[in-house]
XYZ file of C-alpha atoms in Angstrom:
766
model
C 52.931 -80.802 58.763
C 52.484 -81.610 55.101
C 51.563 -85.195 54.286
C 53.914 -87.238 52.140
C 52.821 -88.483 48.745
C 51.525 -92.026 48.616
C 53.979 -94.721 47.481
C 53.026 -96.728 44.434
C 53.798 -100.448 44.283
C 56.647 -101.717 42.111
C 57.994 -98.221 41.360
C 61.190 -96.510 42.327
C 61.087 -93.712 44.872
C 61.189 -91.034 42.182
C 58.390 -92.558 40.068
C 56.230 -93.264 43.108
C 56.386 -89.607 44.145
C 55.726 -88.210 40.659
C 52.350 -86.800 39.675
C 50.248 -89.218 37.684
C 49.922 -87.953 34.095
C 46.504 -87.957 32.443
C 45.832 -91.035 30.341
C 46.499 -90.572 26.675
C 43.878 -91.458 24.109
C 44.373 -94.759 22.264
C 45.940 -94.535 18.865
C 43.416 -94.474 16.048
C 44.128 -96.420 12.870
C 42.062 -93.998 10.802
C 43.034 -91.083 8.611
C 43.755 -87.938 10.629
C 41.016 -85.333 10.436
C 42.111 -81.815 9.592
C 41.001 -79.320 12.256
C 39.298 -76.253 10.789
C 40.283 -73.238 12.845
C 37.821 -70.380 13.347
C 38.290 -67.501 10.970
C 38.781 -63.891 11.907
C 35.169 -62.977 11.155
C 33.676 -61.103 14.079
C 30.577 -62.660 15.564
C 27.471 -60.485 15.811
C 26.949 -58.968 19.245
C 24.944 -61.097 21.623
C 21.567 -59.737 22.624
C 20.963 -59.323 26.319
C 19.057 -62.294 27.683
C 19.762 -64.513 24.622
C 21.361 -67.912 25.201
C 24.798 -68.252 23.581
C 26.188 -71.826 23.659
C 29.646 -70.651 22.528
C 30.046 -68.318 25.480
C 31.712 -69.671 28.664
C 29.295 -70.590 31.437
C 26.369 -70.000 29.108
C 23.593 -70.728 31.634
C 24.934 -67.983 33.876
C 24.707 -65.424 31.069
C 20.943 -65.750 30.761
C 20.773 -63.327 33.633
C 22.131 -59.822 34.038
C 25.827 -59.411 33.134
C 28.685 -58.778 35.543
C 27.294 -60.971 38.291
C 29.819 -62.662 40.544
C 27.539 -65.530 41.610
C 24.758 -67.500 40.048
C 21.415 -65.702 40.544
C 19.831 -68.790 42.097
C 22.456 -68.651 44.847
C 21.055 -65.255 45.808
C 17.633 -66.876 46.209
C 19.126 -69.541 48.468
C 20.831 -66.843 50.526
C 17.549 -64.982 51.026
C 15.818 -68.280 51.777
C 18.244 -68.918 54.631
C 17.504 -65.477 56.052
C 13.749 -66.127 55.913
C 14.254 -69.442 57.720
C 16.182 -67.662 60.451
C 13.532 -64.949 60.880
C 10.453 -67.178 60.796
C 12.073 -69.886 62.917
C 12.576 -67.687 65.962
C 10.740 -68.840 69.079
C 8.593 -65.718 69.375
C 7.595 -66.064 65.732
C 6.722 -69.746 66.130
C 4.619 -68.844 69.153
C 2.466 -66.446 67.132
C 2.200 -69.023 64.329
C 1.186 -71.623 66.934
C 3.883 -74.037 65.727
C 6.334 -76.205 67.615
C 9.963 -76.350 66.573
C 9.454 -79.862 65.202
C 6.425 -78.808 63.163
C 8.317 -75.846 61.738
C 11.338 -77.976 60.821
C 9.156 -80.479 58.973
C 7.231 -77.766 57.138
C 10.389 -75.888 56.211
C 12.115 -79.013 54.909
C 9.170 -79.724 52.622
C 9.083 -76.097 51.472
C 12.818 -76.023 50.821
C 12.540 -79.141 48.680
C 9.870 -77.494 46.535
C 12.061 -74.416 46.065
C 15.093 -76.531 45.158
C 12.996 -78.442 42.651
C 11.884 -75.180 41.049
C 15.510 -74.017 40.952
C 16.575 -77.269 39.326
C 13.877 -76.914 36.662
C 14.668 -73.174 36.270
C 11.004 -72.228 36.180
C 10.157 -68.720 34.893
C 8.905 -67.737 38.342
C 12.226 -68.640 39.953
C 14.171 -66.861 37.205
C 12.221 -63.671 37.868
C 12.740 -64.119 41.591
C 16.464 -64.569 40.996
C 16.642 -61.336 39.006
C 14.899 -59.473 41.818
C 17.142 -61.051 44.442
C 20.224 -59.666 42.701
C 18.736 -56.172 42.776
C 16.985 -56.041 46.127
C 16.713 -58.779 48.732
C 13.974 -57.135 50.806
C 11.209 -57.643 48.234
C 12.285 -61.236 47.578
C 12.368 -61.892 51.304
C 8.739 -60.791 51.594
C 7.746 -62.948 48.625
C 9.519 -66.072 49.905
C 7.934 -65.608 53.305
C 4.504 -65.467 51.668
C 5.286 -68.610 49.678
C 6.192 -70.417 52.887
C 3.000 -69.266 54.593
C 1.003 -70.543 51.627
C 2.868 -73.857 51.760
C 2.076 -74.052 55.472
C -1.593 -73.027 55.536
C -3.029 -73.918 52.141
C -3.222 -77.712 52.739
C -5.169 -77.096 55.956
C -8.170 -75.491 54.246
C -11.188 -77.725 53.751
C -13.156 -77.519 50.474
C -15.928 -75.648 52.301
C -13.461 -73.065 53.658
C -11.978 -72.573 50.204
C -15.455 -71.999 48.762
C -16.191 -69.416 51.458
C -12.916 -67.634 50.757
C -13.634 -67.557 47.022
C -17.104 -66.174 47.678
C -15.797 -63.302 49.811
C -12.965 -62.650 47.323
C -15.443 -62.068 44.478
C -14.610 -58.416 43.667
C -16.263 -58.227 40.248
C -18.962 -55.765 41.299
C -17.394 -52.923 43.343
C -20.349 -50.613 42.627
C -22.441 -52.813 44.923
C -20.193 -51.928 47.861
C -22.034 -48.589 48.130
C -25.786 -49.375 48.082
C -26.830 -46.008 49.547
C -25.073 -44.161 46.712
C -26.817 -46.284 44.079
C -30.156 -44.862 45.228
C -29.127 -41.352 44.068
C -29.458 -40.176 40.484
C -26.140 -38.459 39.734
C -24.955 -36.274 36.869
C -21.265 -36.422 35.966
C -19.399 -33.571 34.245
C -15.944 -34.399 32.888
C -13.537 -31.457 32.457
C -10.666 -32.798 30.359
C -7.674 -31.136 28.769
C -3.905 -30.707 29.018
C -2.033 -29.010 31.824
C -2.789 -25.288 32.146
C -6.134 -25.375 30.340
C -8.424 -24.049 33.089
C -10.375 -27.278 33.599
C -10.149 -27.301 37.403
C -11.056 -23.623 37.550
C -14.450 -24.233 35.914
C -15.215 -27.101 38.274
C -14.354 -25.003 41.333
C -16.540 -22.137 40.115
C -19.476 -24.540 40.140
C -18.505 -25.693 43.648
C -18.610 -22.105 44.898
C -22.209 -21.688 43.699
C -23.764 -24.365 45.944
C -24.413 -24.629 49.672
C -22.857 -28.049 50.260
C -19.963 -29.561 48.379
C -16.607 -31.277 48.548
C -13.239 -31.057 46.792
C -11.009 -34.151 46.589
C -7.402 -33.745 45.462
C -4.275 -35.901 45.343
C -2.153 -33.651 47.574
C -2.523 -31.937 50.920
C -1.251 -28.739 49.311
C -4.181 -28.693 46.888
C -6.720 -29.554 49.573
C -5.362 -26.743 51.751
C -5.580 -24.263 48.869
C -9.269 -24.998 48.195
C -9.961 -24.897 51.932
C -8.442 -21.416 52.141
C -10.265 -20.111 49.058
C -13.699 -21.297 50.146
C -13.315 -19.826 53.635
C -12.120 -16.545 52.125
C -15.291 -16.381 50.027
C -17.485 -16.696 53.107
C -18.209 -20.416 52.838
C -17.239 -22.248 56.051
C -15.119 -25.178 54.929
C -13.553 -28.118 56.750
C -10.096 -29.462 55.906
C -9.591 -33.222 56.252
C -6.277 -34.835 55.344
C -4.465 -37.793 56.789
C -2.398 -35.745 59.233
C -4.594 -32.702 59.788
C -8.254 -31.913 60.430
C -9.648 -28.397 60.727
C -13.312 -27.737 61.392
C -15.050 -24.321 61.186
C -15.666 -22.522 64.467
C -19.208 -22.206 65.826
C -20.851 -23.605 62.712
C -21.593 -26.917 61.038
C -19.418 -27.433 57.993
C -21.235 -27.973 54.715
C -18.149 -27.618 52.533
C -15.204 -30.005 52.700
C -11.738 -30.052 51.168
C -9.962 -33.395 51.494
C -7.260 -35.600 50.109
C -8.946 -38.227 47.987
C -8.318 -41.111 50.416
C -10.198 -39.246 53.152
C -13.462 -38.803 51.219
C -16.512 -38.953 53.552
C -18.878 -41.405 51.857
C -21.797 -41.052 54.280
C -22.528 -37.349 53.680
C -24.868 -36.047 50.975
C -23.467 -33.177 48.847
C -24.859 -30.986 46.102
C -21.567 -30.885 44.145
C -18.367 -32.911 44.365
C -15.101 -32.130 42.524
C -12.588 -34.958 42.039
C -9.247 -33.663 40.733
C -6.612 -35.534 38.676
C -9.063 -38.291 37.749
C -6.457 -39.958 35.494
C -4.871 -41.314 38.669
C -7.751 -43.774 38.839
C -5.440 -46.104 36.918
C -2.514 -45.721 39.342
C -1.208 -49.105 40.451
C -0.992 -48.093 44.131
C -3.471 -45.258 44.751
C -6.018 -45.837 41.991
C -8.491 -47.458 44.393
C -9.011 -44.116 46.174
C -10.297 -42.409 42.999
C -12.521 -45.391 42.189
C -13.874 -45.427 45.738
C -14.566 -41.693 45.611
C -16.360 -41.892 42.268
C -18.438 -44.982 43.060
C -19.134 -44.084 46.692
C -19.660 -40.312 46.867
C -23.265 -39.324 47.593
C -23.386 -36.220 45.410
C -26.077 -35.152 42.957
C -23.477 -33.558 40.686
C -19.899 -34.793 40.256
C -17.188 -32.885 38.377
C -14.148 -34.888 37.257
C -10.989 -33.005 36.218
C -8.127 -34.653 34.379
C -6.684 -35.882 31.114
C -8.733 -36.774 28.046
C -7.502 -40.376 28.087
C -9.812 -41.073 31.046
C -13.016 -40.426 29.071
C -13.596 -44.025 27.818
C -13.198 -45.722 31.205
C -15.295 -43.085 32.983
C -18.074 -43.463 30.404
C -18.057 -47.199 31.140
C -18.237 -46.621 34.893
C -21.059 -44.105 34.465
C -22.995 -46.613 32.373
C -22.295 -49.275 34.997
C -23.967 -47.282 37.787
C -26.543 -45.436 35.663
C -25.097 -41.904 35.895
C -25.568 -39.286 33.192
C -22.287 -37.966 31.786
C -21.304 -34.740 29.983
C -17.787 -34.174 28.619
C -16.276 -30.651 28.483
C -12.994 -30.350 26.570
C -10.448 -27.558 27.067
C -7.380 -26.399 25.169
C -4.131 -25.207 26.671
C -4.151 -21.459 27.368
C -0.538 -20.977 26.280
C 1.378 -22.924 23.610
C 3.941 -25.530 24.629
C 6.820 -26.414 22.309
C 9.991 -28.514 22.484
C 13.227 -26.736 21.624
C 15.344 -27.833 18.669
C 18.511 -28.100 20.744
C 19.513 -29.243 24.176
C 21.909 -27.421 26.492
C 24.627 -29.982 25.649
C 25.455 -30.177 29.345
C 26.324 -26.456 29.572
C 24.740 -24.993 32.685
C 26.072 -21.579 31.661
C 23.224 -21.442 29.109
C 20.566 -21.326 31.828
C 18.195 -18.359 31.803
C 16.094 -16.754 34.517
C 12.927 -18.779 35.058
C 14.464 -22.122 34.032
C 13.606 -25.304 35.900
C 15.849 -28.379 35.665
C 14.008 -31.608 36.464
C 16.073 -34.380 38.036
C 14.868 -37.690 39.428
C 17.264 -38.276 42.312
C 17.671 -36.371 45.539
C 21.449 -36.592 45.304
C 21.362 -35.292 41.741
C 19.127 -32.384 42.736
C 21.507 -31.210 45.449
C 24.543 -31.695 43.218
C 22.930 -29.693 40.404
C 21.989 -26.911 42.774
C 25.541 -26.477 44.026
C 26.980 -26.685 40.509
C 24.527 -24.118 39.117
C 25.168 -21.663 41.930
C 28.933 -22.004 41.461
C 28.832 -21.536 37.684
C 26.184 -18.809 37.438
C 26.592 -16.872 40.671
C 22.803 -16.978 41.173
C 20.812 -18.809 43.819
C 18.767 -21.885 43.046
C 15.596 -23.141 44.757
C 14.883 -26.871 45.074
C 11.685 -28.929 45.278
C 11.419 -32.705 45.687
C 8.990 -35.204 47.138
C 10.589 -36.027 50.493
C 10.683 -32.356 51.483
C 7.776 -31.320 53.720
C 4.947 -29.670 51.729
C 5.427 -26.439 53.655
C 9.108 -26.338 52.689
C 8.225 -26.970 49.051
C 5.825 -24.037 49.105
C 8.501 -21.807 50.664
C 11.034 -22.766 47.983
C 8.407 -22.037 45.313
C 7.883 -18.542 46.749
C 11.609 -17.851 46.511
C 11.650 -18.948 42.868
C 8.501 -17.023 41.906
C 9.598 -13.725 43.442
C 11.132 -11.648 40.595
C 12.831 -9.240 43.006
C 15.380 -11.674 44.476
C 18.306 -13.598 42.993
C 16.658 -17.043 43.032
C 16.681 -17.282 39.246
C 16.601 -21.068 38.839
C 14.738 -24.073 40.172
C 15.954 -27.674 40.425
C 13.093 -30.051 41.093
C 11.879 -33.609 40.828
C 8.580 -34.620 39.255
C 6.982 -33.199 42.416
C 6.373 -30.048 40.341
C 3.902 -32.034 38.216
C 1.016 -30.922 40.412
C 0.346 -28.925 43.547
C 2.564 -25.871 42.954
C 1.978 -22.810 40.788
C 5.452 -21.997 39.481
C 6.577 -19.190 37.183
C 8.550 -21.522 34.917
C 9.499 -20.297 31.462
C 11.420 -23.384 30.372
C 11.521 -26.959 31.678
C 14.855 -28.745 31.206
C 14.979 -32.514 31.707
C 18.280 -33.669 33.188
C 17.289 -37.110 31.922
C 14.279 -38.820 30.373
C 14.713 -41.880 32.598
C 14.162 -42.420 36.296
C 14.279 -45.158 38.894
C 11.086 -46.935 39.926
C 12.721 -48.331 43.055
C 14.194 -51.398 41.346
C 15.127 -50.373 37.806
C 15.849 -47.289 35.742
C 13.234 -46.921 33.021
C 12.200 -44.349 30.465
C 9.597 -41.778 31.427
C 6.092 -42.535 30.266
C 4.447 -40.238 27.745
C 1.968 -39.000 30.344
C 4.829 -38.159 32.724
C 6.698 -36.197 30.048
C 3.581 -34.212 29.189
C 2.714 -33.573 32.831
C 6.182 -32.258 33.697
C 6.797 -30.325 30.476
C 3.354 -28.761 30.820
C 4.527 -26.758 33.843
C 6.374 -24.427 31.487
C 4.703 -21.214 30.363
C 1.910 -21.032 32.907
C -0.807 -18.580 31.838
C -0.657 -16.637 35.077
C 2.416 -16.893 37.264
C 2.190 -16.908 41.013
C 3.554 -13.376 41.257
C 0.945 -12.124 38.788
C -1.746 -14.001 40.670
C -0.966 -12.447 44.032
C -0.798 -8.971 42.523
C -4.047 -9.253 40.554
C -6.026 -11.212 43.131
C -5.119 -8.840 45.934
C -6.780 -6.003 44.029
C -10.080 -7.913 43.782
C -10.129 -9.940 46.984
C -11.388 -8.881 50.365
C -9.210 -8.643 53.443
C -9.927 -12.273 54.254
C -8.838 -13.217 50.770
C -5.235 -12.225 51.415
C -4.561 -15.525 53.129
C -4.771 -17.387 49.824
C -1.400 -18.769 48.885
C -0.669 -18.055 45.202
C 2.177 -20.542 45.213
C -0.172 -23.513 45.474
C -1.709 -24.020 42.055
C -4.722 -26.058 40.960
C -5.192 -25.260 37.304
C -4.728 -21.714 36.122
C -7.725 -19.482 35.620
C -8.905 -18.657 32.136
C -8.794 -14.987 31.083
C -11.989 -13.107 31.849
C -12.319 -11.597 28.385
C -10.678 -11.754 25.002
C -9.521 -8.205 25.570
C -7.448 -9.350 28.520
C -5.750 -11.917 26.359
C -4.828 -9.321 23.759
C -3.553 -6.904 26.355
C -1.091 -9.372 27.874
C 1.725 -10.813 25.773
C 1.304 -14.507 25.088
C 3.691 -16.741 26.990
C 5.193 -19.749 25.243
C 6.259 -22.706 27.321
C 9.502 -24.350 26.223
C 10.904 -27.773 27.051
C 14.329 -29.222 26.325
C 16.947 -31.520 27.834
C 20.289 -31.010 29.520
C 21.999 -33.643 27.382
C 21.709 -34.147 23.640
C 21.024 -37.882 23.944
C 17.679 -37.287 25.690
C 16.232 -34.725 23.277
C 14.806 -37.295 20.853
C 12.941 -39.085 23.621
C 11.535 -35.787 24.912
C 10.271 -34.723 21.489
C 8.742 -38.122 20.877
C 6.915 -37.990 24.216
C 5.612 -34.457 23.713
C 4.176 -35.155 20.264
C 2.717 -38.557 21.196
C -0.533 -39.271 22.946
C -0.506 -41.454 26.058
C -2.374 -44.724 26.005
C -6.067 -44.634 26.812
C -6.866 -45.763 30.347
C -8.701 -49.081 30.226
C -9.037 -50.067 33.890
C -9.637 -48.489 37.278
C -7.896 -49.516 40.475
C -9.873 -51.113 43.292
C -9.170 -52.525 46.717
C -11.710 -54.219 49.008
C -12.912 -52.116 51.946
C -12.062 -53.121 55.486
C -15.426 -54.856 55.984
C -14.574 -57.390 53.274
C -11.017 -57.840 54.591
C -12.308 -58.538 58.117
C -14.840 -61.050 56.823
C -12.185 -62.762 54.719
C -9.821 -62.953 57.710
C -12.487 -64.736 59.763
C -11.967 -67.876 57.641
C -8.348 -68.265 58.826
C -7.168 -69.890 62.069
C -5.865 -67.703 64.911
C -2.237 -66.710 64.527
C -2.338 -66.602 60.728
C -0.050 -63.753 59.583
C -2.057 -60.791 58.354
C 0.309 -60.415 55.412
C -0.640 -63.906 54.221
C -4.349 -63.113 54.575
C -3.915 -60.038 52.372
C -1.794 -61.914 49.849
C -4.282 -64.779 49.580
C -7.142 -62.324 49.142
C -5.273 -60.734 46.280
C -4.344 -64.111 44.783
C -7.764 -65.798 44.664
C -9.900 -62.701 44.017
C -12.014 -62.397 40.874
C -11.826 -59.027 39.091
C -13.897 -57.514 36.300
C -11.701 -56.678 33.254
C -12.490 -52.973 33.599
C -10.852 -52.981 37.060
C -7.474 -53.989 38.457
C -6.481 -54.776 42.017
C -4.050 -52.218 43.413
C -0.650 -53.495 44.482
C 0.133 -54.185 48.118
C 3.897 -53.537 47.998
C 4.990 -52.118 51.358
C 1.831 -53.238 53.161
C 3.047 -56.845 53.211
C 6.427 -55.885 54.662
C 4.738 -53.666 57.258
C 2.331 -56.458 58.186
C 5.243 -58.871 58.660
C 7.051 -56.293 60.775
C 4.004 -56.035 63.061
C 3.273 -59.766 63.139
C 4.881 -60.284 66.552
C 2.797 -57.502 68.133
C -0.034 -59.283 69.943
C -3.533 -58.051 70.885
C -4.056 -56.157 67.624
C -7.412 -56.622 65.917
C -7.747 -57.064 62.162
C -9.059 -53.503 61.906
C -6.023 -52.246 63.834
C -3.681 -54.068 61.460
C -5.507 -52.686 58.414
C -5.062 -49.160 59.757
C -1.415 -49.623 60.724
C -0.543 -51.105 57.326
C -1.949 -47.950 55.734
C 0.253 -45.646 57.837
C 2.587 -43.304 55.909
C 5.913 -45.048 56.486
C 8.436 -46.620 54.151
C 9.070 -50.330 54.672
C 12.536 -49.848 53.178
C 13.667 -47.665 56.094
C 14.404 -49.561 59.281
C 14.068 -46.528 61.547
C 10.528 -45.835 60.313
C 9.388 -49.449 60.682
C 10.821 -49.616 64.217
C 8.953 -46.429 65.087
C 5.703 -47.835 63.694
C 6.209 -51.042 65.668
C 6.591 -49.059 68.887
C 3.376 -47.165 68.132
C 1.624 -50.459 67.374
C 2.777 -51.836 70.732
C 1.283 -48.818 72.502
C -1.999 -49.347 70.640
C -2.068 -53.080 71.406
C -1.347 -52.585 75.116
C -3.591 -49.528 75.438
C -0.859 -47.488 77.104
C -0.400 -43.753 76.351
C 2.097 -42.950 73.632
C 3.332 -39.436 74.258
C 5.714 -38.080 71.660
C 8.412 -37.490 74.294
C 8.137 -41.067 75.585
C 8.807 -42.818 72.267
C 12.322 -44.272 72.281
C 12.533 -44.775 68.510
C 11.693 -41.149 67.674
C 15.097 -39.455 67.076
C 14.331 -36.077 68.641
C 18.031 -35.708 69.461
C 18.531 -34.625 65.841
C 17.021 -31.271 66.807
C 19.822 -30.710 69.338
C 22.599 -31.486 66.868
C 24.449 -28.505 65.361
C 23.384 -27.422 61.882
C 25.321 -29.306 59.199
C 25.423 -28.771 55.449
C 25.527 -32.384 54.292
C 23.056 -34.904 52.932
C 23.192 -37.200 55.988
C 22.027 -34.437 58.324
C 19.286 -33.341 55.930
C 18.086 -36.935 55.535
C 17.890 -37.339 59.306
C 15.649 -34.260 59.501
C 13.465 -35.550 56.668
C 13.126 -38.936 58.393
C 12.186 -37.264 61.664
C 9.556 -35.210 59.846
C 8.050 -38.364 58.285
C 7.867 -40.059 61.679
C 6.062 -37.091 63.195
C 3.639 -37.086 60.251
C 3.041 -40.790 60.899
C 2.340 -40.024 64.568
C -0.157 -37.315 63.601
C -1.799 -39.618 61.059
C -2.313 -42.340 63.654
C -3.359 -39.865 66.370
C -6.618 -39.262 64.478
C -7.266 -43.028 64.312
C -6.245 -43.808 67.915
C -6.857 -40.549 69.831
C -7.071 -42.270 73.223
C -3.558 -43.698 72.871
C -1.579 -41.062 70.955
C -2.584 -38.042 72.993
C 0.141 -35.426 72.358
C -1.048 -34.194 68.961
C -0.530 -30.499 69.752
C 3.061 -31.076 70.817
C 3.635 -33.160 67.675
C 2.362 -30.321 65.482
C 4.678 -27.879 67.253
C 7.656 -30.226 66.812
C 6.766 -30.730 63.155
C 6.944 -26.968 62.588
C 10.362 -26.794 64.287
C 11.668 -29.573 62.032
C 10.363 -27.797 58.925
C 12.129 -24.586 59.956
C 15.375 -26.464 60.497
C 15.077 -28.142 57.094
C 14.704 -24.738 55.432
C 17.769 -23.435 57.298
C 19.739 -26.500 56.214
C 18.798 -26.051 52.565
C 20.258 -22.549 52.540
C 23.676 -23.914 53.574
C 23.593 -27.279 51.833
C 26.656 -28.351 49.872
C 27.256 -31.323 47.627
C 29.927 -32.697 45.365
C 29.962 -32.979 41.599
C 31.368 -36.509 41.895
C 28.032 -37.734 43.247
C 26.155 -36.331 40.273
C 28.655 -37.872 37.870
C 28.211 -41.237 39.575
C 24.440 -41.007 39.135
C 24.834 -39.905 35.514
C 27.103 -42.873 34.807
C 24.507 -45.280 36.192
C 21.805 -43.611 34.111
C 23.948 -43.803 30.968
C 24.414 -47.507 31.563
C 20.659 -47.859 31.836
C 20.046 -45.814 28.695
C 22.004 -48.289 26.596
C 19.802 -51.127 27.820
C 16.419 -49.434 27.639
C 13.850 -49.747 24.897
C 13.634 -46.877 22.420
C 11.188 -46.356 19.540
C 12.825 -47.175 16.233
C 11.407 -44.184 14.402
C 12.178 -41.458 16.927
C 15.594 -40.477 15.633
C 14.473 -40.176 12.027
C 11.288 -38.253 12.784
C 12.783 -35.636 15.094
C 16.164 -35.468 13.426
C 18.283 -36.372 16.432
C 20.853 -39.140 16.533
C 20.241 -41.541 19.358
C 22.666 -43.860 21.071
C 19.944 -45.598 23.035
C 18.513 -48.125 20.591
C 18.932 -51.579 22.015
C 16.680 -54.495 22.750
C 13.116 -53.689 23.882
C 11.603 -54.704 27.196
C 14.965 -54.566 28.992
C 15.815 -52.319 31.909
C 19.059 -51.857 33.786
C 19.368 -53.589 37.110
C 20.436 -50.552 39.086
C 19.390 -50.155 42.684
C 17.429 -47.064 43.621
C 19.964 -46.425 46.375
C 22.250 -44.855 43.795
C 19.729 -42.119 43.193
C 17.572 -42.175 46.305
C 14.711 -41.127 44.056
C 11.930 -43.387 45.135
C 10.429 -40.743 47.421
C 10.378 -38.013 44.810
C 7.353 -38.969 42.800
C 4.459 -36.595 43.236
C 2.124 -39.519 42.642
C 2.950 -40.758 46.132
C 0.446 -39.356 48.615
C 1.895 -37.112 51.284
C -0.506 -38.046 54.037
C -1.152 -41.687 53.170
C 1.776 -43.277 51.409
C 0.596 -46.862 51.716
C -3.135 -46.569 51.598
C -5.794 -49.162 52.207
C -9.507 -48.359 52.235
C -10.722 -47.877 55.777
């Protein structure tokens, strides 16, 4: 029942029930001031991120536009979720806290966060931006802040000094004292893509009795393994998920992924491929570890010329002699003057369209096949390596109707493809949080796949004439760096192939031309990460029950680094460590290994699977592949479907099996069904290939991705002189240092990058 209005004293019934009018201002006995109304002049457009006092709710506009709530409210929402997760009884038990102690600590922590929000500190503003894009990363960061608030006051000055001493990472060369006793000679083979640099290094490897090849991909390691065995040199293959040793003989040649480098074996020659990845923010430590730790009398480094300065510094640091060998591209590479203007009908046989989202790749494939009547192969990062190689064979074979290839940047290395022209669907891609322009090195790496000197089909034809019977097992689809011609006469006899690069849309052509004519920045630092011995020693200074994620974060926070090095990012390792925090009876070494397992912390099914494996390891009970409840083997019994959801379920199952195989080599007494896992992995790969032949997708999905990318293009930085120099009008010139806040879920592209290792996605030195 509605309440009656309040009666007012000394008023009639009507006046008492009337709404009180706002008080009028007192009459001024001064001359009236004439109000000057705003003219019709249009105000200049407001720059993104610039404070505008004339705009309504100005403080809210400091952040990204079109937000329904204040960004700080998103931080408070995530903070409440962290409180709920950490405050659970099982979590408090592992932290050795009572409910009262947790409540007091959380209240103090919450006050500090509210104070930072009130003062709008730069750290909280950045956290608010991230919270509006993705809550998972902010949740990890807030949890680490709470752990620091909880544990940091407990450390005595002596404990802090001990932690600082262990966290002194300024001299990583001293981590390998046995290697420092060897006088090494370093040969650098530098040049652009398709210049023959890796070929010369491998020729030297074939001349010695003991040696090792280290590459970024399992495909490349497998190719060198096959070649060396075919030439009569027993070779061992060691990757994260697979190990093959020669029969009835002791291996003196090794082919490995770079993270798996054996540092205790003496070699005559070592070849480290793609050395420019030493600067990678996630995997760079593996290249630094291999270079500083390998016990080899002669080391050959293959990569881009921009690595020469930093490698000279590292050679001088450890006392190695260095020789630089420069190579030129075997075939010319040129950008085209025009784009395709969005017309897929202009595609020619041998064209490769590069897209940076899985959804976009499948949509392009269906659209191309419908408009051209020809079949289209696809290659992207989350496909199994074996499936990628099979798709490459279909594209390289000139006798079938697979005329086109749609691929992600996974073609940048590892596959030898007969590409005549590379077409960029866009010159921007998602990094997992934002859509940003491609770097110059990425443009050159991808565009350089066009116009290979010797295509895969030519290679298999020519090599089969020279090779022995054992040589026929070499896979010409997997490419290292194409072989130089044997003589000048051979060059004159074969017509020169020109590699072309262009874009699908006109708006991206200027950026492509600018990237192809520019030189990437010189590498100035190498990635490092402390080995497990240092991590274990550092962890010994923390009380029992301290979350391993906090130990790793504090090590990264207080460490001292030489300017020529940088500490590689943790990223998913922290989320994985938090996910495994409630699993008891795991040693520090076990947690280091599990945090390096190849799973994605963004996928709940993979983290649940890893947690079940960790429980088996902690309890010491057998973990057969058929006994794991979180492994979705029922996908294999489902009928074949031609949609993205079914294909994604197969890809996820494949990743989980790879994770099982990876851990089975670290915990062989617990994960005992490796043979069955390998057999299941092959069945999944076959089913993925069958699904790809029937896959269908809608053009609406590609248009939705293109719209998000166009929105990002208008907000991204763009060089001011590009349009004038290359003669292309650009619509992308806006404020620098700004990227669109578009979630990677719209493109699902964060698994496509070829710079992500296949056998060790989240690597830590072990």
